[in-house]
Amino acid sequence: MDELLGGGIPRGRVILVTGGPGTGKTIMCAQFMFNGITKYGENGIFVSLEEAKHHFYREMANFGFDFPELEKQKKFIFLDASPIRHMPEEVQIGRIRVGRGDFSIDSLVERIRTSADMINAKRIALDPLTSLTLQYADISKRRTAILDLIEALMMRDATVLVTTELRQLGPQRSVELEEYITHGVITLQTLSIKRSRLRVIQVDKMREREIDLQPKPYRITEKGIEVFPKENIFE
Amino acid sequence: MDELLGGGIPRGRVILVTGGPGTGKTIMCAQFMFNGITKYGENGIFVSLEEAKHHFYREMANFGFDFPELEKQKKFIFLDASPIRHMPEEVQIGRIRVGRGDFSIDSLVERIRTSADMINAKRIALDPLTSLTLQYADISKRRTAILDLIEALMMRDATVLVTTELRQLGPQRSVELEEYITHGVITLQTLSIKRSRLRVIQVDKMREREIDLQPKPYRITEKGIEVFPKENIFE
Amino acid sequence: MDELLGGGIPRGRVILVTGGPGTGKTIMCAQFMFNGITKYGENGIFVSLEEAKHHFYREMANFGFDFPELEKQKKFIFLDASPIRHMPEEVQIGRIRVGRGDFSIDSLVERIRTSADMINAKRIALDPLTSLTLQYADISKRRTAILDLIEALMMRDATVLVTTELRQLGPQRSVELEEYITHGVITLQTLSIKRSRLRVIQVDKMREREIDLQPKPYRITEKGIEVFPKENIFE
Amino acid sequence: MDELLGGGIPRGRVILVTGGPGTGKTIMCAQFMFNGITKYGENGIFVSLEEAKHHFYREMANFGFDFPELEKQKKFIFLDASPIRHMPEEVQIGRIRVGRGDFSIDSLVERIRTSADMINAKRIALDPLTSLTLQYADISKRRTAILDLIEALMMRDATVLVTTELRQLGPQRSVELEEYITHGVITLQTLSIKRSRLRVIQVDKMREREIDLQPKPYRITEKGIEVFPKENIFE
Amino acid sequence: MDELLGGGIPRGRVILVTGGPGTGKTIMCAQFMFNGITKYGENGIFVSLEEAKHHFYREMANFGFDFPELEKQKKFIFLDASPIRHMPEEVQIGRIRVGRGDFSIDSLVERIRTSADMINAKRIALDPLTSLTLQYADISKRRTAILDLIEALMMRDATVLVTTELRQLGPQRSVELEEYITHGVITLQTLSIKRSRLRVIQVDKMREREIDLQPKPYRITEKGIEVFPKENIFE
Amino acid sequence: MDELLGGGIPRGRVILVTGGPGTGKTIMCAQFMFNGITKYGENGIFVSLEEAKHHFYREMANFGFDFPELEKQKKFIFLDASPIRHMPEEVQIGRIRVGRGDFSIDSLVERIRTSADMINAKRIALDPLTSLTLQYADISKRRTAILDLIEALMMRDATVLVTTELRQLGPQRSVELEEYITHGVITLQTLSIKRSRLRVIQVDKMREREIDLQPKPYRITEKGIEVFPKENIFE
């Protein structure tokens, strides 16, 4: 991974992990977190917008990521933010009414900050961002909301991964605005190459890094995501 | 099938079976149910949103699936949920008004739970999910509704298959949100390969399993769906 | 045709005939009707949503289908349902107001049933379904309406053909919901193959039948639609 | 042309001439009219929705079509229907208000009938239909309006040509509903074949005729439209 | 150019020049104007909807088109119509309110006529038409407005060029209605041919002319637009 | 770069830099600014709509662009315009209400002018324009707003770069109106060529310049953007 990224993900930045269904976006976030804690002593927070805690723990145990242990050691916090979707459409705060979208982002940021302070977190993952941004039908407000969220997350001197879901497959796809607003973009895809389907990772953007643009094959094995940076997918 | 799935469908998960018209989505669900009951002693519930009971029974008899017998033995329940579409747009419950979509999902989940308790069901199929989700025009509410439904279905420690219909054919197709929210995705398609039309099955996603990404040919024969996992569709 | 269909169209089912302009959807329905009456003694009803009776009779006489004679023998009824389009947008029935779409489908089904009872019809054609379904802009209501119509038509133990019009040509076309809701789908297309334009028929779906998926050439001759099931369109 | 059409355009039918810009739709209508009057003694009416009379006359003189002379002989009527577009959005007739679309079609049909009676017209052209149908944004109302117009025009035992404009170029184009509702479809296109741009005519549909499906080259020369039915555009 | 057009642009007609960004639509208009005045003694009016006078003059001087001199000789008028966009949405005239679109077109036509009378103009260019037509969101009103504008411009026995902007690149592009309503269409594109990007001009339509359909290369040089009609872009 | 542009970007013009995510639009603007100040003595203003000052400074330091030093020397001003997105939807000014879009553009232009006067700026960059234009859902108002902004920026006898984001990738992409309204267009893309992904720069339009249309490879290195104008990307 580090070779692709020209030396790891830069500190203080928000990086987008985008990909089709089943390409391992959640696994990549968990692996980034687990390695950070166990190899570099960087504590982490996983903010889950959809998956429940026990499901996440059980699934990640398959890859040898023992998050319950890390949680016990106060090196890891799992923030279950999925209740956000049960909030009413509008919330009455004093004399003003706030839409669910704005309120949930504000309170979510608040909770992430408090948790990050508690364990001095250096790595944060938010999975999936889609769950928050879908609430803004108007593209201009959606952009403002994502910009605000990213700015808020940047205040922590930590590296942040956020995931989104590709809405369209194929070469003519439209570009989602999250790809412009975040500071780096990693794309995970399943491509049909040489009469076989292959998982392919590609770095499209990484501020402050000289990246390798070439797509590389990867596999989801019992150790998590394994990238093969020496292989050319076309040869 | 098991080879493709890296060891069967994981327990406690909701798996999406998506495919074009006539690709055998309903047959796959019925076969999964029938094999579960007769080979593994896992009782099952088939929740039908559109097809009536006698039609389902008659059609499945063609494949040797004797559901009336299993029903008599209290190993199988056919839940005819098709009346849901005759419900009024809004329902008045006490002092609040609930939209048809929300109400029908709540009451449906309630009935599935009661039925599952009665026969200790380990396999559940819901066919097609489309009939429920089309009621939500707003994509954000639709996501919330499907997430709630899937969460509710996961509480039973059973394996759940839900079916959806591909809205667009071809390589540039858009990704439906159901493919992201469910824990596994099996795609059934009719492809034009080597100047001939071929039925092809492919596993795109399966949490907790190391899957075989390659598409495999299958046929709908008198025994139901037969997959040929050793064959490469391009050779 | 029977070879393609794996033994004829199953009784008690609603089959969709979909195709581009000029591919012979109406001729296929008429031929199915005429052969049913003259070869198998199965009486028939042709429900026309757009074409007037004298035009239909004149055009079908070109293929040797003598419907006026069959009508005289009380073996065939032509139901001219085209006045439906002149109905007002809303109809006042007692104290409730019903939209044109719902009312026209209900009254149409009523008339089809009465007619079917009169001659003990075993074959029914409805051409084109599009004329009814276009009235529902909302996709959820449209699905409900078509499901209701198909259920109502299935109550007669007869085989039913309905026609729809392809809205888009080419391989990337979107799938219309009628293709999922009906029990069988026959597609008629004009394709550009080997530098020549060719009429091609293909069976995409047929419940209770093991179908031949391969597309076959056909021609519209003086005898009606002639399929060449032994020919491969690519050789 | 007659070879392509399997023996000319059938009497009493409404035929669609559809094509891209500059493909000669108006010329084809004028030529059909001029030949009808001068070769077959069939009088004609040209209903122009956009082009003014003197422009039409001047342009057609280039092809040797002397319409002023035919008009003097009472064999031809040019109906300038272009003022329709200056009508107000709604018209008050007695106590009801009628939309421009409905009113303009009714009054147009009325004028066409009166004119047709005056010279016993056997050929009618309406160019372009688009000008009328664009007024109906709702697809269901648009279909009803076109069906009504075509039915009204069919009452005259005459052959009717109507023109429409292709909204999209290329093989994946969507099918306009006019192609389904009319009794025949002739398509005029400019295609890029063998590294050169070529005008190509093709008959997609013609009720009561066994047509030649193959596209044929044509040119717009000083004599009007010249089709080369013996040539294959790909050789 | 004249070879392509089969003998120049016909008098009394409105010709559309459509093209992608940077293809020289404005230069083509200016060149048409300059050559008309200096070579054929046909005075001209350039109606600019967006570019200011001094910018136009400065840019065109690069190609040796000395418009200030021609203006001094009363052979050329530059009509700066760009203030139209600062008009309020609606204008109150006496007791009726007129939309900006309708008003601006009427007053613009009025000014063009007055100017044309002053110098007996035989050539008029309006650049870009898009600025006016974008004001009509409804396609039916937009068509009416453009038809009215074109009719008004045709009353002067002059040749008129109007420019529009291609909204989509590539072979599957949709056809804009301006291409149907105007009497001729010249398309300017930048194509990728033989691994190199090339400027290509093509005449799609020209009433009263037998045109050369083949695309031809052109360059924007210090003399303006230079077409190479003998070259085939594919060889 | 200068070779591609036919001699640099012309003075007094507004040039669009458009590109996909991570293609270096911001770097190109900064480099243009830095070179202008250090090599040609042309002071500059960077108007940032989204990126905060310290992030911009830190990132550009990677390329050796020492903006803090230039700022100290009063040769460079960084205008942080990102607070615009926190403005309320409408602003009450005296008795009239102004939409956020219009107000923010007016006040932004005002600030740019004041700043430009202070340091006699000859180079201005506005990054990204998208942040302003997304506020106008209506295409006609959006065009007017951009035209006004560009006109306002042109009054300074300075060269202006504005950036926008490509919304769609691939050859069939739609053209954004900014490409027509600005005086030059530079496109930055990541293309898949010869089985490898390559960064490619291309000049599509440049008023007053004879440009080289061919796409050229570029790299983002430690010196910023390096173009290789002698290389052909296809060889």
GROMACS .gro file of N, CA, C and O in nm, chain B residues 21-22 50-52 55-56 58-59, chain C residues 9-16 146-147 149-155 158-160 162 177-186 203-209 211:
model
  192
  256PRO      N    1  -3.503  -1.050  -1.585
  256PRO     CA    2  -3.626  -1.129  -1.590
  256PRO      C    3  -3.598  -1.271  -1.639
  256PRO      O    4  -3.522  -1.291  -1.733
  257GLY      N    5  -3.658  -1.370  -1.571
  257GLY     CA    6  -3.646  -1.508  -1.615
  257GLY      C    7  -3.514  -1.574  -1.581
  257GLY      O    8  -3.482  -1.680  -1.634
  285GLU      N    9  -4.553  -1.109  -0.431
  285GLU     CA   10  -4.631  -1.095  -0.554
  285GLU      C   11  -4.698  -1.225  -0.601
  285GLU      O   12  -4.810  -1.222  -0.645
  286GLU      N   13  -4.628  -1.337  -0.593
  286GLU     CA   14  -4.681  -1.463  -0.645
  286GLU      C   15  -4.775  -1.525  -0.542
  286GLU      O   16  -4.745  -1.528  -0.422
  287ALA      N   17  -4.890  -1.576  -0.587
  287ALA     CA   18  -4.984  -1.641  -0.495
  287ALA      C   19  -4.936  -1.782  -0.461
  287ALA      O   20  -4.857  -1.842  -0.535
  290HIS      N   21  -4.983  -2.078  -0.714
  290HIS     CA   22  -4.895  -2.067  -0.830
  290HIS      C   23  -4.753  -2.108  -0.794
  290HIS      O   24  -4.687  -2.180  -0.869
  291PHE      N   25  -4.708  -2.062  -0.680
  291PHE     CA   26  -4.574  -2.096  -0.634
  291PHE      C   27  -4.562  -2.248  -0.617
  291PHE      O   28  -4.466  -2.310  -0.665
  293ARG      N   29  -4.742  -2.490  -0.750
  293ARG     CA   30  -4.751  -2.560  -0.878
  293ARG      C   31  -4.621  -2.549  -0.957
  293ARG      O   32  -4.570  -2.646  -1.011
  294GLU      N   33  -4.566  -2.428  -0.959
  294GLU     CA   34  -4.444  -2.410  -1.039
  294GLU      C   35  -4.327  -2.487  -0.978
  294GLU      O   36  -4.248  -2.547  -1.050
  479ILE      N   37  -4.699  -2.224  -2.488
  479ILE     CA   38  -4.717  -2.132  -2.376
  479ILE      C   39  -4.802  -2.200  -2.270
  479ILE      O   40  -4.907  -2.256  -2.300
  480PRO      N   41  -4.760  -2.198  -2.143
  480PRO     CA   42  -4.835  -2.268  -2.039
  480PRO      C   43  -4.972  -2.205  -2.014
  480PRO      O   44  -4.987  -2.083  -2.019
  481ARG      N   45  -5.070  -2.289  -1.984
  481ARG     CA   46  -5.207  -2.245  -1.954
  481ARG      C   47  -5.210  -2.164  -1.822
  481ARG      O   48  -5.133  -2.190  -1.731
  482GLY      N   49  -5.300  -2.066  -1.817
  482GLY     CA   50  -5.321  -1.994  -1.692
  482GLY      C   51  -5.215  -1.889  -1.662
  482GLY      O   52  -5.204  -1.840  -1.551
  483ARG      N   53  -5.140  -1.854  -1.764
  483ARG     CA   54  -5.030  -1.760  -1.743
  483ARG      C   55  -5.045  -1.637  -1.831
  483ARG      O   56  -5.113  -1.642  -1.934
  484VAL      N   57  -4.979  -1.530  -1.792
  484VAL     CA   58  -4.981  -1.407  -1.871
  484VAL      C   59  -4.842  -1.386  -1.930
  484VAL      O   60  -4.743  -1.377  -1.858
  485ILE      N   61  -4.839  -1.383  -2.063
  485ILE     CA   62  -4.711  -1.377  -2.134
  485ILE      C   63  -4.696  -1.241  -2.200
  485ILE      O   64  -4.790  -1.189  -2.260
  486LEU      N   65  -4.576  -1.183  -2.189
  486LEU     CA   66  -4.550  -1.053  -2.249
  486LEU      C   67  -4.485  -1.071  -2.386
  486LEU      O   68  -4.388  -1.145  -2.400
  616ILE      N   69  -5.053  -0.303  -1.270
  616ILE     CA   70  -5.024  -0.413  -1.361
  616ILE      C   71  -5.039  -0.547  -1.288
  616ILE      O   72  -5.094  -0.644  -1.342
  617LEU      N   73  -4.991  -0.552  -1.163
  617LEU     CA   74  -5.007  -0.675  -1.085
  617LEU      C   75  -5.156  -0.709  -1.070
  617LEU      O   76  -5.196  -0.826  -1.087
  619LEU      N   77  -5.405  -0.616  -1.267
  619LEU     CA   78  -5.459  -0.654  -1.397
  619LEU      C   79  -5.422  -0.798  -1.429
  619LEU      O   80  -5.504  -0.879  -1.472
  620ILE      N   81  -5.297  -0.833  -1.407
  620ILE     CA   82  -5.250  -0.967  -1.440
  620ILE      C   83  -5.318  -1.071  -1.351
  620ILE      O   84  -5.359  -1.177  -1.397
  621GLU      N   85  -5.336  -1.037  -1.225
  621GLU     CA   86  -5.404  -1.129  -1.134
  621GLU      C   87  -5.549  -1.151  -1.179
  621GLU      O   88  -5.599  -1.264  -1.181
  622ALA      N   89  -5.613  -1.041  -1.220
  622ALA     CA   90  -5.753  -1.051  -1.265
  622ALA      C   91  -5.762  -1.137  -1.390
  622ALA      O   92  -5.851  -1.220  -1.405
  623LEU      N   93  -5.667  -1.120  -1.482
  623LEU     CA   94  -5.670  -1.196  -1.607
  623LEU      C   95  -5.639  -1.343  -1.582
  623LEU      O   96  -5.685  -1.431  -1.654
  624MET      N   97  -5.560  -1.372  -1.479
  624MET     CA   98  -5.522  -1.510  -1.450
  624MET      C   99  -5.638  -1.592  -1.395
  624MET      O  100  -5.635  -1.713  -1.396
  625MET      N  101  -5.738  -1.528  -1.345
  625MET     CA  102  -5.849  -1.603  -1.286
  625MET      C  103  -5.921  -1.689  -1.390
  625MET      O  104  -5.974  -1.793  -1.362
  628ALA      N  105  -5.713  -1.937  -1.877
  628ALA     CA  106  -5.681  -1.915  -2.018
  628ALA      C  107  -5.538  -1.865  -2.030
  628ALA      O  108  -5.477  -1.822  -1.933
  629THR      N  109  -5.486  -1.873  -2.150
  629THR     CA  110  -5.354  -1.817  -2.176
  629THR      C  111  -5.371  -1.675  -2.226
  629THR      O  112  -5.454  -1.648  -2.312
  630VAL      N  113  -5.291  -1.583  -2.171
  630VAL     CA  114  -5.308  -1.442  -2.203
  630VAL      C  115  -5.178  -1.386  -2.262
  630VAL      O  116  -5.072  -1.404  -2.204
  632VAL      N  117  -4.999  -1.023  -2.363
  632VAL     CA  118  -5.008  -0.878  -2.360
  632VAL      C  119  -4.886  -0.823  -2.434
  632VAL      O  120  -4.779  -0.881  -2.428
  647LEU      N  121  -4.067  -0.293  -1.600
  647LEU     CA  122  -4.118  -0.379  -1.492
  647LEU      C  123  -4.215  -0.484  -1.542
  647LEU      O  124  -4.230  -0.590  -1.479
  648GLU      N  125  -4.280  -0.462  -1.656
  648GLU     CA  126  -4.370  -0.564  -1.710
  648GLU      C  127  -4.295  -0.695  -1.734
  648GLU      O  128  -4.354  -0.803  -1.725
  649GLU      N  129  -4.168  -0.687  -1.767
  649GLU     CA  130  -4.090  -0.808  -1.794
  649GLU      C  131  -4.073  -0.893  -1.668
  649GLU      O  132  -4.054  -1.014  -1.676
  650TYR      N  133  -4.077  -0.829  -1.552
  650TYR     CA  134  -4.063  -0.903  -1.427
  650TYR      C  135  -4.197  -0.959  -1.379
  650TYR      O  136  -4.206  -1.066  -1.322
  651ILE      N  137  -4.302  -0.882  -1.402
  651ILE     CA  138  -4.431  -0.917  -1.343
  651ILE      C  139  -4.502  -1.028  -1.421
  651ILE      O  140  -4.574  -1.109  -1.365
  652THR      N  141  -4.484  -1.032  -1.554
  652THR     CA  142  -4.551  -1.136  -1.633
  652THR      C  143  -4.477  -1.269  -1.619
  652THR      O  144  -4.364  -1.275  -1.572
  653HIS      N  145  -4.544  -1.377  -1.662
  653HIS     CA  146  -4.488  -1.511  -1.641
  653HIS      C  147  -4.398  -1.558  -1.754
  653HIS      O  148  -4.333  -1.661  -1.744
  654GLY      N  149  -4.400  -1.485  -1.863
  654GLY     CA  150  -4.313  -1.520  -1.974
  654GLY      C  151  -4.284  -1.396  -2.054
  654GLY      O  152  -4.363  -1.301  -2.052
  655VAL      N  153  -4.171  -1.393  -2.123
  655VAL     CA  154  -4.136  -1.276  -2.204
  655VAL      C  155  -4.083  -1.324  -2.340
  655VAL      O  156  -3.987  -1.400  -2.346
  656ILE      N  157  -4.148  -1.279  -2.446
  656ILE     CA  158  -4.100  -1.304  -2.582
  656ILE      C  159  -4.061  -1.169  -2.641
  656ILE      O  160  -4.140  -1.075  -2.638
  673VAL      N  161  -3.685  -1.590  -2.660
  673VAL     CA  162  -3.766  -1.612  -2.540
  673VAL      C  163  -3.677  -1.586  -2.419
  673VAL      O  164  -3.572  -1.648  -2.404
  674ASP      N  165  -3.713  -1.489  -2.339
  674ASP     CA  166  -3.629  -1.452  -2.225
  674ASP      C  167  -3.672  -1.520  -2.096
  674ASP      O  168  -3.595  -1.529  -2.001
  675LYS      N  169  -3.794  -1.565  -2.092
  675LYS     CA  170  -3.850  -1.612  -1.966
  675LYS      C  171  -3.978  -1.689  -1.997
  675LYS      O  172  -4.057  -1.646  -2.082
  676MET      N  173  -3.998  -1.801  -1.932
  676MET     CA  174  -4.124  -1.874  -1.945
  676MET      C  175  -4.135  -1.966  -1.825
  676MET      O  176  -4.070  -2.070  -1.818
  677ARG      N  177  -4.216  -1.926  -1.730
  677ARG     CA  178  -4.233  -2.008  -1.611
  677ARG      C  179  -4.284  -2.147  -1.649
  677ARG      O  180  -4.364  -2.161  -1.739
  678GLU      N  181  -4.238  -2.248  -1.581
  678GLU     CA  182  -4.279  -2.388  -1.601
  678GLU      C  183  -4.229  -2.447  -1.733
  678GLU      O  184  -4.274  -2.554  -1.773
  679ARG      N  185  -4.139  -2.383  -1.802
  679ARG     CA  186  -4.087  -2.438  -1.926
  679ARG      C  187  -3.935  -2.430  -1.928
  679ARG      O  188  -3.878  -2.333  -1.877
  681ILE      N  189  -3.675  -2.340  -2.156
  681ILE     CA  190  -3.676  -2.271  -2.284
  681ILE      C  191  -3.541  -2.274  -2.353
  681ILE      O  192  -3.438  -2.300  -2.292
   0.00000   0.00000   0.00000
